[in-house]
Short mmCIF file of C-alpha atoms in Angstrom, two decimals:
data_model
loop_
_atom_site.label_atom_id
_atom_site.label_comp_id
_atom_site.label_asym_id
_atom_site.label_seq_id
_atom_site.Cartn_x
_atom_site.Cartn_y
_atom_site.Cartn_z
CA UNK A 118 -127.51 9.22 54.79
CA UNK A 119 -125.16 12.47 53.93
CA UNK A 120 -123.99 10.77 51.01
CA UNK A 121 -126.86 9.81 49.74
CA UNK A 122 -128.24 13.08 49.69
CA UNK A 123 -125.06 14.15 48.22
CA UNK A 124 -125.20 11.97 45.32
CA UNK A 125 -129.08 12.97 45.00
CA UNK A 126 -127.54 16.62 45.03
CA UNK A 127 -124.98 15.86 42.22
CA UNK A 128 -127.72 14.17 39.92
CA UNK A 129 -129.78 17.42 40.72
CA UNK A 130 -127.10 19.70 39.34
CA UNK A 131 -127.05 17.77 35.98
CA UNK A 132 -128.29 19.56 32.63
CA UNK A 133 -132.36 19.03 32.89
CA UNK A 134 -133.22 18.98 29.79
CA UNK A 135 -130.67 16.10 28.66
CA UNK A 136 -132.20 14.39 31.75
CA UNK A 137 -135.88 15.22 30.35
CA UNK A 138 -134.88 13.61 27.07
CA UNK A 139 -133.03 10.58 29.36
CA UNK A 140 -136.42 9.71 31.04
CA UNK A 141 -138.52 10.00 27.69
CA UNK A 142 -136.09 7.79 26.05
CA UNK A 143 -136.21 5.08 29.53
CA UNK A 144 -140.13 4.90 28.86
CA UNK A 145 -139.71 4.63 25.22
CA UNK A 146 -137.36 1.59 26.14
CA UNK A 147 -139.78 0.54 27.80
CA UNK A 148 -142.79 0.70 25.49
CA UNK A 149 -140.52 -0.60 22.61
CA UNK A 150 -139.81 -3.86 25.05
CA UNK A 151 -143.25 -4.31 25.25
CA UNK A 152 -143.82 -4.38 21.79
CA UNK A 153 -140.93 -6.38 21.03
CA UNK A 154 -143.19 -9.51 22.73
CA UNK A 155 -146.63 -8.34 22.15
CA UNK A 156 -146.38 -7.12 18.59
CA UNK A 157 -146.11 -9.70 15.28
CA UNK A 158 -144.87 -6.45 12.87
CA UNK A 159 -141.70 -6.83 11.53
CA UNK A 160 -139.20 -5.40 8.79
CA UNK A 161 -136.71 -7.15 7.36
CA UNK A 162 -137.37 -9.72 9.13
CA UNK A 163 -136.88 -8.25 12.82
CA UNK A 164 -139.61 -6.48 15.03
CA UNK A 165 -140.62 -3.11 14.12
CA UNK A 166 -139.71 -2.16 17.98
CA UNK A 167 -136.20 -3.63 17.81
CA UNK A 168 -135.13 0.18 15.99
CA UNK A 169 -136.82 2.32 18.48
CA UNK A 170 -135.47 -0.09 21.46
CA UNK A 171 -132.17 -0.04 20.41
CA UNK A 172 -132.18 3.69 19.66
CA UNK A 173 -134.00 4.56 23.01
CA UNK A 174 -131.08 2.49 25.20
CA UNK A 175 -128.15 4.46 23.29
CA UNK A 176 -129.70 7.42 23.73
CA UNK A 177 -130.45 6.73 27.46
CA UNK A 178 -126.98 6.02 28.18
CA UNK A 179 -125.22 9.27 25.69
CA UNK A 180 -127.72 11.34 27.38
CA UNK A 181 -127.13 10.58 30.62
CA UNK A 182 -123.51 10.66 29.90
CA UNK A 183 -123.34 14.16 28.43
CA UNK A 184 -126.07 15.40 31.01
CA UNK A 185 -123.61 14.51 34.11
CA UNK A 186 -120.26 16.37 31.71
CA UNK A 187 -122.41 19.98 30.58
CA UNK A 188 -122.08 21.25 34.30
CA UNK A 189 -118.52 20.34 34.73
CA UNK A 190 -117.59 22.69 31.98
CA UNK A 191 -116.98 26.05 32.95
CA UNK A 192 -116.15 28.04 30.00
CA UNK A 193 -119.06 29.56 28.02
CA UNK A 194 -121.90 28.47 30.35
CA UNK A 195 -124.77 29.47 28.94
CA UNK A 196 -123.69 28.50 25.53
CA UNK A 197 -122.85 25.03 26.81
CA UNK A 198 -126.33 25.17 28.60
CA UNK A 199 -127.57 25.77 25.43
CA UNK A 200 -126.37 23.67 23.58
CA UNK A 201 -126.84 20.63 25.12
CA UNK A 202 -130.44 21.61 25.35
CA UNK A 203 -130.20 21.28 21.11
CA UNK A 204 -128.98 17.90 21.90
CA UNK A 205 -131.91 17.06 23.70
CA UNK A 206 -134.35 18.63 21.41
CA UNK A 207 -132.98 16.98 18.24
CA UNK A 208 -132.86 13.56 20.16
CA UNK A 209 -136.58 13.69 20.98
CA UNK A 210 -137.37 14.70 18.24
CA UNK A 211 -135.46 12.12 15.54
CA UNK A 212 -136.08 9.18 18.14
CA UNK A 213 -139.68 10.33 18.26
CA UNK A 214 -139.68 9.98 14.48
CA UNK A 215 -138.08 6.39 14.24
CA UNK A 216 -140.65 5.64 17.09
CA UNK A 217 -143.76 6.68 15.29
CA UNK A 218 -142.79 5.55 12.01
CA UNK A 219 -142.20 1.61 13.76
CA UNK A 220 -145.75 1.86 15.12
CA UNK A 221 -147.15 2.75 11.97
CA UNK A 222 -145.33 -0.43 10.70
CA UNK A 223 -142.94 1.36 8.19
CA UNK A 224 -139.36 2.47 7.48
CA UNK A 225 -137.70 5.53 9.09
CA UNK A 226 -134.50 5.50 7.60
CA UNK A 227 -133.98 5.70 4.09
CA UNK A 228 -137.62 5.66 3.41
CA UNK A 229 -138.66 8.29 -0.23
CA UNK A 230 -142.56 7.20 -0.04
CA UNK A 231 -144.23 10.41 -1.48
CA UNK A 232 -146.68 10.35 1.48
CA UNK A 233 -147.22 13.62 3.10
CA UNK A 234 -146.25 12.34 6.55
CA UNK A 235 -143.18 10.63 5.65
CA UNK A 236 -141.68 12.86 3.47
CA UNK A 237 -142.31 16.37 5.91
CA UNK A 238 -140.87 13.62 8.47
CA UNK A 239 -137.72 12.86 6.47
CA UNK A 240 -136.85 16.64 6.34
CA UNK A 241 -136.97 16.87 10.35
CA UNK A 242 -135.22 13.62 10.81
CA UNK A 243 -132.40 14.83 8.55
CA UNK A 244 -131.92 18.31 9.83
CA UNK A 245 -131.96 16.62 14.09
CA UNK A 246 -129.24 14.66 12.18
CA UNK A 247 -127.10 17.59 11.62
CA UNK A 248 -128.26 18.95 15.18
CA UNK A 249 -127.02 16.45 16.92
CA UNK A 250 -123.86 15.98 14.81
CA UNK A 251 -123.37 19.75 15.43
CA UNK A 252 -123.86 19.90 18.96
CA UNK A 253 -121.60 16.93 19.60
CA UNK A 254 -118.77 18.55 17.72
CA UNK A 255 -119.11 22.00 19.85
CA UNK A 256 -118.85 19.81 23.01
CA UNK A 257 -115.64 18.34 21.91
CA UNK A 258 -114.04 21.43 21.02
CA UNK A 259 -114.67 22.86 24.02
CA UNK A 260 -113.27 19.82 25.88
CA UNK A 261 -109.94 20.92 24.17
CA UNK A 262 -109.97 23.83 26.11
CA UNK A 263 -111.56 21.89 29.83
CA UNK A 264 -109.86 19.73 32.18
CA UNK A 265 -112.33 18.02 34.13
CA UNK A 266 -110.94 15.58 36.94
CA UNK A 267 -107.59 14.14 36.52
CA UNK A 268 -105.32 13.67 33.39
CA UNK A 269 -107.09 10.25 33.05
CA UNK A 270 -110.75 11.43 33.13
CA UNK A 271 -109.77 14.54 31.07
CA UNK A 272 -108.29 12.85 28.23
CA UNK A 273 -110.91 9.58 28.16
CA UNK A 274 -113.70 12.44 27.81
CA UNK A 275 -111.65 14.29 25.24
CA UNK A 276 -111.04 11.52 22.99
CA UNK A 277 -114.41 9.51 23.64
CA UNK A 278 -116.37 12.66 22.47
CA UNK A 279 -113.82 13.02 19.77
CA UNK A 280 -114.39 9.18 18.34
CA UNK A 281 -118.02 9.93 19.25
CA UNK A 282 -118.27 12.53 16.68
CA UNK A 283 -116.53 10.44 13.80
CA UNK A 284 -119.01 7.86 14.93
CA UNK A 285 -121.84 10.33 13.77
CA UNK A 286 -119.99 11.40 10.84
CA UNK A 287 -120.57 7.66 9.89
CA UNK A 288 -123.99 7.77 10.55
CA UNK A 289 -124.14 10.81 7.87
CA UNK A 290 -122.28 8.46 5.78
CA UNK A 291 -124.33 6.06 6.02
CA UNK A 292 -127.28 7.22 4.68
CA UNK A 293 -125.56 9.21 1.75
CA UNK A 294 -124.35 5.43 0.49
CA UNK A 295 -126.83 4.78 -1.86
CA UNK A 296 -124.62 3.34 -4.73
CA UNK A 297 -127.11 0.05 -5.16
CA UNK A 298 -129.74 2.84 -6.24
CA UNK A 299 -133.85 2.58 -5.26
CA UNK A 300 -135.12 -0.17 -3.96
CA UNK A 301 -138.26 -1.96 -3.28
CA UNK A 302 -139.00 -3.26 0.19
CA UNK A 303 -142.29 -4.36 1.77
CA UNK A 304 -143.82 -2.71 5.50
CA UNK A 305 -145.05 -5.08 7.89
CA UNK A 306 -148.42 -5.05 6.29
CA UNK A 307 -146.60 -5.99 2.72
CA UNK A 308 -146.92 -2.56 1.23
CA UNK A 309 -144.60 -1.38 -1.38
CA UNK A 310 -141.62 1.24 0.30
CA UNK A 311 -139.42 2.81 -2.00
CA UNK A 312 -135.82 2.72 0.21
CA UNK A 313 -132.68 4.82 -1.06
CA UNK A 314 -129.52 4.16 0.96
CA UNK A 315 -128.69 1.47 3.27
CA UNK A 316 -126.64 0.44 5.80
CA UNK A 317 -124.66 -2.04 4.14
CA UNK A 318 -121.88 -2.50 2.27
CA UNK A 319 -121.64 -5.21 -0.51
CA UNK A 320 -125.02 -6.44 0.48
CA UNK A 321 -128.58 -5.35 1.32
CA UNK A 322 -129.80 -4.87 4.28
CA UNK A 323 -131.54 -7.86 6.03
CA UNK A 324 -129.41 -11.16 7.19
CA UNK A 325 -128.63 -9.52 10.49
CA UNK A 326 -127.47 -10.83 13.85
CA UNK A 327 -129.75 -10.84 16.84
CA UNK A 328 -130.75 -7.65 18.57
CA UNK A 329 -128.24 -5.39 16.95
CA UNK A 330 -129.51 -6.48 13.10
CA UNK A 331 -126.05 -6.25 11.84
CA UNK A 332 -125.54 -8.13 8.81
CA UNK A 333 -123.88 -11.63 8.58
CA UNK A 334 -123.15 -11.36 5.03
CA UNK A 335 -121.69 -8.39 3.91
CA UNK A 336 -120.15 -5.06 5.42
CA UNK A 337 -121.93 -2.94 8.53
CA UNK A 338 -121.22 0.99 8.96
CA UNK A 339 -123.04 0.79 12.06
CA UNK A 340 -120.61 -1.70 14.31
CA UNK A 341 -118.14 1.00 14.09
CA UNK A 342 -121.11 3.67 14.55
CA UNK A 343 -121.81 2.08 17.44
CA UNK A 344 -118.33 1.25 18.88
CA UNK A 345 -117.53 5.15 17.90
CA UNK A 346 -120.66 6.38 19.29
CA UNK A 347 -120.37 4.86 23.11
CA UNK A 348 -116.46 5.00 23.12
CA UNK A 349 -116.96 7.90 25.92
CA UNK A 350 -118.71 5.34 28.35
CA UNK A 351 -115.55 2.77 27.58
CA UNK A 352 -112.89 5.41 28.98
CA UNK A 353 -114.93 6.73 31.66
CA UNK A 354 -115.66 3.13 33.13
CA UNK A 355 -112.03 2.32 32.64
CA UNK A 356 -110.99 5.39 34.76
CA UNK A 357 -113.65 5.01 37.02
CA UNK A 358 -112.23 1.01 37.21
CA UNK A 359 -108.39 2.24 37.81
CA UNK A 360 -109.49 4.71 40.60
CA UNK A 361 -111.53 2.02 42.49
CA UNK A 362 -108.68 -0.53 42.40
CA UNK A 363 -106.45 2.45 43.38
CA UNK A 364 -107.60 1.62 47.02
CA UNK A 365 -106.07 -1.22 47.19
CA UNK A 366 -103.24 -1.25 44.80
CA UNK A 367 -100.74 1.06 45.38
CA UNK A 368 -99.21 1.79 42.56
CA UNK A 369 -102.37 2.60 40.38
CA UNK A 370 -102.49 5.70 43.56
CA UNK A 371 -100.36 7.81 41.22
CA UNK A 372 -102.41 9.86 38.15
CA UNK A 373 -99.30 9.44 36.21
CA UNK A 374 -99.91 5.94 36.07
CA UNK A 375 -103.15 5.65 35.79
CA UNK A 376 -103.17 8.16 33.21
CA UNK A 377 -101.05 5.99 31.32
CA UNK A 378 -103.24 2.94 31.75
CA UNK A 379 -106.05 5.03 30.50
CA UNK A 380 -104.11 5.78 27.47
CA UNK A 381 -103.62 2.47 26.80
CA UNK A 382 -107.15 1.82 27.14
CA UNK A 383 -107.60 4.75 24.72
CA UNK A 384 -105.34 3.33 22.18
CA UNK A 385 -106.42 -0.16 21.99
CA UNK A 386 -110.18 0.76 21.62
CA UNK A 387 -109.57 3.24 18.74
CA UNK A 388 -107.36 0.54 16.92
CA UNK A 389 -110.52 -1.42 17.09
CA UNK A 390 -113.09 1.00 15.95
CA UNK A 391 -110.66 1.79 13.02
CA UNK A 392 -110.37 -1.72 12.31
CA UNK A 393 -114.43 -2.10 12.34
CA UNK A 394 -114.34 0.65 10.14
CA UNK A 395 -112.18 -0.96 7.63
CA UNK A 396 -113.77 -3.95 7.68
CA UNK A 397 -117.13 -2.78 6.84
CA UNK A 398 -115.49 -0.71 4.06
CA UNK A 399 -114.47 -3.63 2.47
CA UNK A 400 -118.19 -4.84 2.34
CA UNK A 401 -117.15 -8.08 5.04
CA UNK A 402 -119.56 -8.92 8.10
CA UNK A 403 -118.21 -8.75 11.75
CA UNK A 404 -118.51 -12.68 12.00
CA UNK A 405 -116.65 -13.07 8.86
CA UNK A 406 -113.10 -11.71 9.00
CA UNK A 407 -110.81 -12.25 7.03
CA UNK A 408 -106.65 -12.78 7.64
CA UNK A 409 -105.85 -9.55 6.74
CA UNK A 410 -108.30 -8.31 9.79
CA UNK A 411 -107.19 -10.88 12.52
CA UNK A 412 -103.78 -9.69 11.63
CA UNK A 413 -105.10 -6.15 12.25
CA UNK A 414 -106.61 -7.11 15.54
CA UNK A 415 -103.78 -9.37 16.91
CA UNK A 416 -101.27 -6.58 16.38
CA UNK A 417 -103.31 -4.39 18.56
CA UNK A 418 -103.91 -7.15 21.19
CA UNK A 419 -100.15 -7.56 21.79
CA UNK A 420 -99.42 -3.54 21.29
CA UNK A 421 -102.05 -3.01 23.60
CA UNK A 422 -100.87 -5.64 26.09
CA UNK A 423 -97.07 -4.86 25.43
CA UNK A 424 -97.73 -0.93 26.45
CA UNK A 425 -100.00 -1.77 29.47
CA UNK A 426 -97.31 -4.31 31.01
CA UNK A 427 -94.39 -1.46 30.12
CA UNK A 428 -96.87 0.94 32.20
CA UNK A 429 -97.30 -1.62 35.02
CA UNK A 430 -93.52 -2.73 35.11
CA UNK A 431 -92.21 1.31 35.15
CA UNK A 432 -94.94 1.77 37.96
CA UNK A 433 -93.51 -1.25 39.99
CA UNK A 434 -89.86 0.51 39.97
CA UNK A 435 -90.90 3.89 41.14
CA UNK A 436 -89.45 4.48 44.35
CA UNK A 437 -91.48 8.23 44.76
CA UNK A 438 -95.59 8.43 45.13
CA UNK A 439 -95.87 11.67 43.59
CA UNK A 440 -97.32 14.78 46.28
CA UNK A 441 -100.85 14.45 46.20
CA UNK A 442 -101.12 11.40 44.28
CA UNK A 443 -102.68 9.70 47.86
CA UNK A 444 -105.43 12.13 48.54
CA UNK A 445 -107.85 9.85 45.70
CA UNK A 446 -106.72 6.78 48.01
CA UNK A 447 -107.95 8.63 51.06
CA UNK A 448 -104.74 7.43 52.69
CA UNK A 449 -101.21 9.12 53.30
CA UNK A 450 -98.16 6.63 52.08
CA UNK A 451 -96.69 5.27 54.66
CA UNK A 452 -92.86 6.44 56.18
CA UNK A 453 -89.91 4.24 55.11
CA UNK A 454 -89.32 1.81 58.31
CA UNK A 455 -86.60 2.85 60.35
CA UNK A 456 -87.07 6.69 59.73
CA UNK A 457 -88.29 9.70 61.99
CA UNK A 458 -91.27 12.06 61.03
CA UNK A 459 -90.16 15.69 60.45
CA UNK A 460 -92.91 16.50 62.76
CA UNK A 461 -91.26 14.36 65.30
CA UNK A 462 -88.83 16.28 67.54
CA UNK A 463 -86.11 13.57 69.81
CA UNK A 464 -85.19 14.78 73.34
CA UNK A 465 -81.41 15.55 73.55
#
């Protein structure tokens, strides 16, 4: 019963206004799940809901992610405070945008209609762009300057919100690629919509894969977007893997070690969202690689698994548990056999 009320206490002390924007988001998912089965609209062949769905869950899960970090960094408080409080401003209000526009059965990204609505909407949804791009950087540099948890946890948050950042700066990239010029696309009520931009490369938008809508026949900017974007829930689950298997293995009891795990972890998955990238730059679809990117991603498999057995192998020799490394085990190592305790006196 303590702990439970102590984990009730933790989720109390995280930033309320990222957790405001966290439960918004939940019933959007919710409403958008709905309509996913109740409603006929679609765009490009997919449900109008599947954008505001799919934007709701990734914003439920960064949300939640960054509301649980902003109290565990201690320097500049209030600014922190503050400016995850832009995060969650910008995120209701761009997600609110891409919401409303799906129920009125239209575009929210790249959409130029001269309609009132849309175009005052376009000029919020780009500016809680740059918010949320802006606060997202701030958070990163200040993790520069943070250590939060061990060497493991530290560095997976440091480099996840790094890669989550570039993941964003893809985003803005995205919608800047407009080198196919204006197009004409049709709502879900077979309107004209005048789109500029895209998300592909070397083909339109439209031939996607189930649920994420990512194209089969050309490039995607958003599978590295995406892989960018949630790399900081990757590390933490990875350290939060190693320290739960730490209580029954041993050697993974030392933060050295599992600090170099983590790395490796680290390593691997940011071979693979600069691979995505690369791919999609050269306008080819996920499903379609080519030799030159299985050689890219078979190289990284065997790095990856070459420096995770060196890690393994180098813990396996260590004679010496570092001081301290036991208290995360909640277990002292155990004495040598056939040698006294210091606190053990023997009778002359």
């Amino acid at each position: 019963m303590n702990q439970l009320s102590g984990s009730l206490a933790e989720v109390r002390s995280w930033h309320r206004p990222l957790m405001i924007m966290v439960a918004a988001m939940s019933a959007l998912v919710v409403v958008a799940s709905f309509g996913l089965f109740a409603d006929d609209r679609e765009l490009m062949q997919a449900s109008v809901w599947e954008k505001p769905w799919k934007f709701g869950m990734s914003f439920v899960i960064y949300g939640a992610t960054l509301a649980w970090l902003m109290p565990k960094l201690r320097r500049a408080r209030r600014t922190m405070w503050t400016v995850g409080t832009v995060f969650a401003i910008t995120g209701l209000i761009d997600v609110g945008f891409i919401a409303v526009q799906a129920a009125r059965g239209t575009y929210s990204h790249f959409n130029v209609n001269t309609d009132a609505f849309n175009q005052i909407g376009q000029v919020v949804f780009s500016a809680g762009v740059v918010g949320l791009f802006g606060a997202s950087l701030l958070i990163a540099v200040m993790l520069l300057f943070e250590r939060v948890g061990d060497p493991a946890l530290t560095w997976s948050l440091r480099v996840g919100i790094g890669l989550s950042v570039v993941g964003m700066a893809l985003a803005s990239f995205i919608r800047g690629w407009a080198a196919t010029g204006p197009r004409t696309a049709e709502d879900a009520y077979g309107n004209p919509v005048t789109l500029l931009g895209q998300h592909g490369v070397g083909a339109p938008d439209g031939d996607g894969m189930a649920i994420t809508n990512w194209s089969t026949v050309g490039g995607d900017l958003r599978v590295p977007h995406f892989i960018g974007l949630h790399s900081i829930q990757a590390f933490v689950l990875a350290v939060l893997l190693l320290t739960a298997l730490a209580a029954r293995i041993s050697w993974l009891r030392s933060e050295r070690v599992r600090a170099q795990l983590t790395g490796v972890v680290i390593l691997g998955y940011t071979a693979l969202f600069t691979i995505t990238t690369w791919q999609a730059m050269r306008g080819q679809s996920l499903v379609r690689p080519d030799a030159a990117t299985w050689t890219a991603l078979a190289v990284t498999v065997v790095v990856t698994a070459l420096l995770a057995a060196l890690a393994i192998s180098a813990a396996h020799r260590s004679k010496v548990v570092a001081p301290g490394d036991w208290h995360s085990s909640g277990a002292p190592p155990r004495e040598p056999v056939g040698t006294l305790s210091r606190d053990r006196t023997v009778a002359p």
